[in-house]
Amino acid sequence: MHPAPSVIIFTSFSGLGFGMLFWLGLGMPASTGFIAFVFFTIAYLLAVGGLLASTFHLGHPERALRAFTQWRTSWLSREAWTSVVTLLLMAAYGAGLVFFGTRIPLLGLIGAALSMLTVFTTAMIYTQMKTVPRWRHWTTPALFLTLSLGGGALLAGQVRFALPLLAIAGTLQLLAWIGGDKRLIQSGSNIATATGLGNLGTVRAFEPPHTGTNYLLREMVYVVARKHAARLRIIALVFGFGLPIILLSLPFSHIWALLAVLSHVGGLLALRWLFFAEAEHVVGLYYGRREAGRA
Amino acid sequence: MTELPASTERKLGLVIDLDTCVGCHACVVSCKGWNTENYGAPLSDQDAYGSNPSGTFLNRVHSYEIKPDQGVAKLVHFPKSCLHCEDAPCVTVCPTGASYKRSEDGIVLVNEDACIGCGLCAWACPYGARELDATEGVMKKCTLCVDRIYNENLPEEDRQPACVRTCPAGARHFGDLGDPNSEVSQLVEKRGGFDLMPEQGTRPVNKYLPPRPKDVEPEIDILAPYLEPVADDTKGWLGWLDKTLSALPGGDR
Ligand code: SF4
Ligand code: SF4
């Protein structure tokens, strides 16, 4: 799939923002007044900024309100609802902390739960795609959630939780890669089933329907060199998890913490780039990707 | 509404004969021609006469080579457009309700005025049947020429999809696949019509007919008996010449 900057920024930053809101909702850190204001501002900039970035890839952003109508079937529509409700609720909760110095624990708790529900709906947009076997697996929502919780804990200064969560996220990522590399073949879709001609012999794409490129190839048949992907995976693991875990294990200092955050965000962006770039859509089979064609 | 109808009164769709299709792309052109000036936004092209042309099409023809275990490879031309699936994943993912499946005839359509151009439906379709128009920012797909098949302003014989009307080889058939007695259903029955990527669980309405097995002509060569070599072992001067020449580099020995 095409690794569009708008979706990479959207999923990464809104995940971090809602992860931060989760911890703030639980009262960790239990700050009020100006400190709370700073924390909430960062969380909202990330969450709202990410959501705004996602509208850049729309053909008609001015009609975005319509996306609230189909929550019965559409995960994107559900995400629209959960994100807006969460942001409104947490704004009320944050206002209590910032302006009145009071914490309404129940409101925070509901907001925290909704924050994770929002991240879950985002993950389900991808997980539901039967056409992208790499995504259609429990590790996708599990990874989105742990990355959001871990990154959120890191930003909210909850080192105690950030450490194990980042370690879990790193492990899940490895699992997702190992399993994901085989999943297209395991899905049973190949050029033989795509054309239905596999019982007649070995099928090979002879000629594409067009001389130039098209929307399908640009959007869904993105090809990464395996060499680059392998290198990027290592970079993402080191910066996303390894370095932050080491930095957080050192005696606490704001410099280390800041470096840990920067390193994690860099690693996260690389992870998300790979999440899209490495995901193969079955439509590529019609164009002769992964040819191995017999029924 | 992006909830799928439990069932549709009719299942209008296409039957595409891979045995007859000659790969002329006439259906592609007629489809683009009709649909760029009728239902919804036109089908735009980018850099049409430049070095990197690209454009929106609702129907495209691939070509595949099939190599059997024995005998020669064959070429199959493979037109592909929306299959108007019964369990259309493109419809249920749509956040706006722009994508829908009609309960009366099963046609899957996009209400372009409601489409936000998120592209999710194109991701959900396994067949690459949806393309987001680069100029209009809305999703385009085959409408089964909904503006022809019910159009009483057109002469009777034109009330079928443009691709079907155009195909010079008669490789495309249009009808109600929900009616087991319809001509298209009979054709599917007789020729062993099949679904594309059944494992995706989309239950496509459109069916494909497999290429018929080619009969192998027995080798009859009426001149062969007269051309049989008179002698197998050459002697004398010609025999010597044959042996000598064959022994040279590039000779057949
Ligand atoms: S072929 Fe693709 S666009 Fe058409 S109904 Fe099926 S899933 Fe939807
Ligand atoms: S691109 Fe349009 S039709 Fe497709 S899912 Fe998005 S809003 Fe619906």
PDB file of N, CA, C and O and ligand atoms in Angstrom, chain B residues 81-91 101 108 121 124-130 141 202 204, ligand 1:
ATOM      1  N   SER B  81     -14.028  -5.624 -14.520  1.00  0.00           N
ATOM      2  CA  SER B  81     -14.714  -4.427 -14.016  1.00  0.00           C
ATOM      3  C   SER B  81     -15.431  -4.860 -12.741  1.00  0.00           C
ATOM      4  O   SER B  81     -15.272  -5.989 -12.309  1.00  0.00           O
ATOM      5  N   CYS B  82     -16.204  -3.956 -12.144  1.00  0.00           N
ATOM      6  CA  CYS B  82     -16.884  -4.316 -10.892  1.00  0.00           C
ATOM      7  C   CYS B  82     -17.744  -5.549 -11.108  1.00  0.00           C
ATOM      8  O   CYS B  82     -18.463  -5.676 -12.089  1.00  0.00           O
ATOM      9  N   LEU B  83     -17.690  -6.471 -10.143  1.00  0.00           N
ATOM     10  CA  LEU B  83     -18.423  -7.738 -10.257  1.00  0.00           C
ATOM     11  C   LEU B  83     -19.754  -7.682  -9.503  1.00  0.00           C
ATOM     12  O   LEU B  83     -20.440  -8.683  -9.369  1.00  0.00           O
ATOM     13  N   HIS B  84     -20.096  -6.495  -8.987  1.00  0.00           N
ATOM     14  CA  HIS B  84     -21.363  -6.270  -8.283  1.00  0.00           C
ATOM     15  C   HIS B  84     -21.637  -7.349  -7.241  1.00  0.00           C
ATOM     16  O   HIS B  84     -22.724  -7.936  -7.195  1.00  0.00           O
ATOM     17  N   CYS B  85     -20.621  -7.560  -6.397  1.00  0.00           N
ATOM     18  CA  CYS B  85     -20.637  -8.630  -5.395  1.00  0.00           C
ATOM     19  C   CYS B  85     -21.877  -8.591  -4.492  1.00  0.00           C
ATOM     20  O   CYS B  85     -22.374  -7.533  -4.134  1.00  0.00           O
ATOM     21  N   GLU B  86     -22.321  -9.789  -4.115  1.00  0.00           N
ATOM     22  CA  GLU B  86     -23.450  -9.877  -3.182  1.00  0.00           C
ATOM     23  C   GLU B  86     -23.016  -9.494  -1.778  1.00  0.00           C
ATOM     24  O   GLU B  86     -23.758  -8.853  -1.042  1.00  0.00           O
ATOM     25  N   ASP B  87     -21.800  -9.925  -1.382  1.00  0.00           N
ATOM     26  CA  ASP B  87     -21.258  -9.491  -0.086  1.00  0.00           C
ATOM     27  C   ASP B  87     -20.169  -8.469  -0.364  1.00  0.00           C
ATOM     28  O   ASP B  87     -18.984  -8.731  -0.137  1.00  0.00           O
ATOM     29  N   ALA B  88     -20.578  -7.313  -0.850  1.00  0.00           N
ATOM     30  CA  ALA B  88     -19.627  -6.312  -1.326  1.00  0.00           C
ATOM     31  C   ALA B  88     -18.906  -5.645  -0.155  1.00  0.00           C
ATOM     32  O   ALA B  88     -19.516  -4.874   0.587  1.00  0.00           O
ATOM     33  N   PRO B  89     -17.615  -5.940   0.043  1.00  0.00           N
ATOM     34  CA  PRO B  89     -16.884  -5.342   1.157  1.00  0.00           C
ATOM     35  C   PRO B  89     -16.686  -3.840   0.957  1.00  0.00           C
ATOM     36  O   PRO B  89     -16.514  -3.094   1.917  1.00  0.00           O
ATOM     37  N   CYS B  90     -16.721  -3.394  -0.292  1.00  0.00           N
ATOM     38  CA  CYS B  90     -16.533  -1.971  -0.598  1.00  0.00           C
ATOM     39  C   CYS B  90     -17.674  -1.138  -0.030  1.00  0.00           C
ATOM     40  O   CYS B  90     -17.502   0.029   0.290  1.00  0.00           O
ATOM     41  N   VAL B  91     -18.855  -1.736   0.075  1.00  0.00           N
ATOM     42  CA  VAL B  91     -20.031  -0.989   0.536  1.00  0.00           C
ATOM     43  C   VAL B  91     -19.991  -0.799   2.051  1.00  0.00           C
ATOM     44  O   VAL B  91     -20.172   0.306   2.561  1.00  0.00           O
ATOM     45  N   LYS B 101     -25.578  -0.782  -2.340  1.00  0.00           N
ATOM     46  CA  LYS B 101     -26.010  -1.840  -3.249  1.00  0.00           C
ATOM     47  C   LYS B 101     -27.523  -1.749  -3.355  1.00  0.00           C
ATOM     48  O   LYS B 101     -28.210  -1.736  -2.327  1.00  0.00           O
ATOM     49  N   VAL B 108     -24.167  -2.163  -7.635  1.00  0.00           N
ATOM     50  CA  VAL B 108     -23.405  -1.429  -6.624  1.00  0.00           C
ATOM     51  C   VAL B 108     -23.037  -0.061  -7.206  1.00  0.00           C
ATOM     52  O   VAL B 108     -22.444   0.017  -8.285  1.00  0.00           O
ATOM     53  N   CYS B 121     -13.019   2.234   0.090  1.00  0.00           N
ATOM     54  CA  CYS B 121     -13.743   1.205  -0.662  1.00  0.00           C
ATOM     55  C   CYS B 121     -12.839   0.563  -1.709  1.00  0.00           C
ATOM     56  O   CYS B 121     -12.949  -0.625  -1.982  1.00  0.00           O
ATOM     57  N   ALA B 124     -10.881  -1.982  -0.074  1.00  0.00           N
ATOM     58  CA  ALA B 124     -11.647  -3.161   0.327  1.00  0.00           C
ATOM     59  C   ALA B 124     -11.955  -4.083  -0.843  1.00  0.00           C
ATOM     60  O   ALA B 124     -12.242  -5.256  -0.649  1.00  0.00           O
ATOM     61  N   CYS B 125     -11.931  -3.565  -2.062  1.00  0.00           N
ATOM     62  CA  CYS B 125     -12.253  -4.380  -3.237  1.00  0.00           C
ATOM     63  C   CYS B 125     -11.041  -5.211  -3.640  1.00  0.00           C
ATOM     64  O   CYS B 125      -9.982  -4.660  -3.914  1.00  0.00           O
ATOM     65  N   PRO B 126     -11.187  -6.542  -3.689  1.00  0.00           N
ATOM     66  CA  PRO B 126     -10.037  -7.372  -4.065  1.00  0.00           C
ATOM     67  C   PRO B 126      -9.683  -7.268  -5.539  1.00  0.00           C
ATOM     68  O   PRO B 126      -8.590  -7.657  -5.940  1.00  0.00           O
ATOM     69  N   TYR B 127     -10.622  -6.779  -6.336  1.00  0.00           N
ATOM     70  CA  TYR B 127     -10.477  -6.890  -7.790  1.00  0.00           C
ATOM     71  C   TYR B 127      -9.945  -5.627  -8.465  1.00  0.00           C
ATOM     72  O   TYR B 127      -9.799  -5.594  -9.679  1.00  0.00           O
ATOM     73  N   GLY B 128      -9.720  -4.582  -7.715  1.00  0.00           N
ATOM     74  CA  GLY B 128      -9.258  -3.350  -8.336  1.00  0.00           C
ATOM     75  C   GLY B 128     -10.321  -2.745  -9.232  1.00  0.00           C
ATOM     76  O   GLY B 128     -10.025  -2.248 -10.317  1.00  0.00           O
ATOM     77  N   ALA B 129     -11.577  -2.807  -8.779  1.00  0.00           N
ATOM     78  CA  ALA B 129     -12.678  -2.345  -9.622  1.00  0.00           C
ATOM     79  C   ALA B 129     -13.063  -0.899  -9.355  1.00  0.00           C
ATOM     80  O   ALA B 129     -13.957  -0.376 -10.000  1.00  0.00           O
ATOM     81  N   ARG B 130     -12.402  -0.261  -8.398  1.00  0.00           N
ATOM     82  CA  ARG B 130     -12.757   1.119  -8.068  1.00  0.00           C
ATOM     83  C   ARG B 130     -11.534   2.007  -8.221  1.00  0.00           C
ATOM     84  O   ARG B 130     -10.454   1.653  -7.778  1.00  0.00           O
ATOM     85  N   LYS B 141     -16.690   3.867 -10.394  1.00  0.00           N
ATOM     86  CA  LYS B 141     -16.766   2.414 -10.612  1.00  0.00           C
ATOM     87  C   LYS B 141     -17.827   2.122 -11.654  1.00  0.00           C
ATOM     88  O   LYS B 141     -18.647   2.978 -11.977  1.00  0.00           O
ATOM     89  N   THR B 202     -16.564 -12.605  -1.343  1.00  0.00           N
ATOM     90  CA  THR B 202     -17.355 -11.466  -1.818  1.00  0.00           C
ATOM     91  C   THR B 202     -18.623 -11.901  -2.560  1.00  0.00           C
ATOM     92  O   THR B 202     -19.496 -11.093  -2.781  1.00  0.00           O
ATOM     93  N   PRO B 204     -19.210 -12.727  -5.930  1.00  0.00           N
ATOM     94  CA  PRO B 204     -19.439 -11.854  -7.084  1.00  0.00           C
ATOM     95  C   PRO B 204     -20.650 -12.313  -7.895  1.00  0.00           C
ATOM     96  O   PRO B 204     -20.904 -13.514  -8.002  1.00  0.00           O
TER      97      PRO B 204
HETATM   98  S1  SF4 C   1     -16.066  -5.964  -7.514  1.00  0.00           S
HETATM   99 FE1  SF4 C   1     -15.148  -4.630  -5.985  1.00  0.00          FE
HETATM  100  S2  SF4 C   1     -16.227  -2.685  -6.255  1.00  0.00           S
HETATM  101 FE2  SF4 C   1     -17.483  -4.243  -7.244  1.00  0.00          FE
HETATM  102  S3  SF4 C   1     -18.958  -4.907  -5.686  1.00  0.00           S
HETATM  103 FE3  SF4 C   1     -17.218  -6.337  -5.612  1.00  0.00          FE
HETATM  104  S4  SF4 C   1     -15.888  -5.483  -4.029  1.00  0.00           S
HETATM  105 FE4  SF4 C   1     -17.301  -3.845  -4.621  1.00  0.00          FE
END
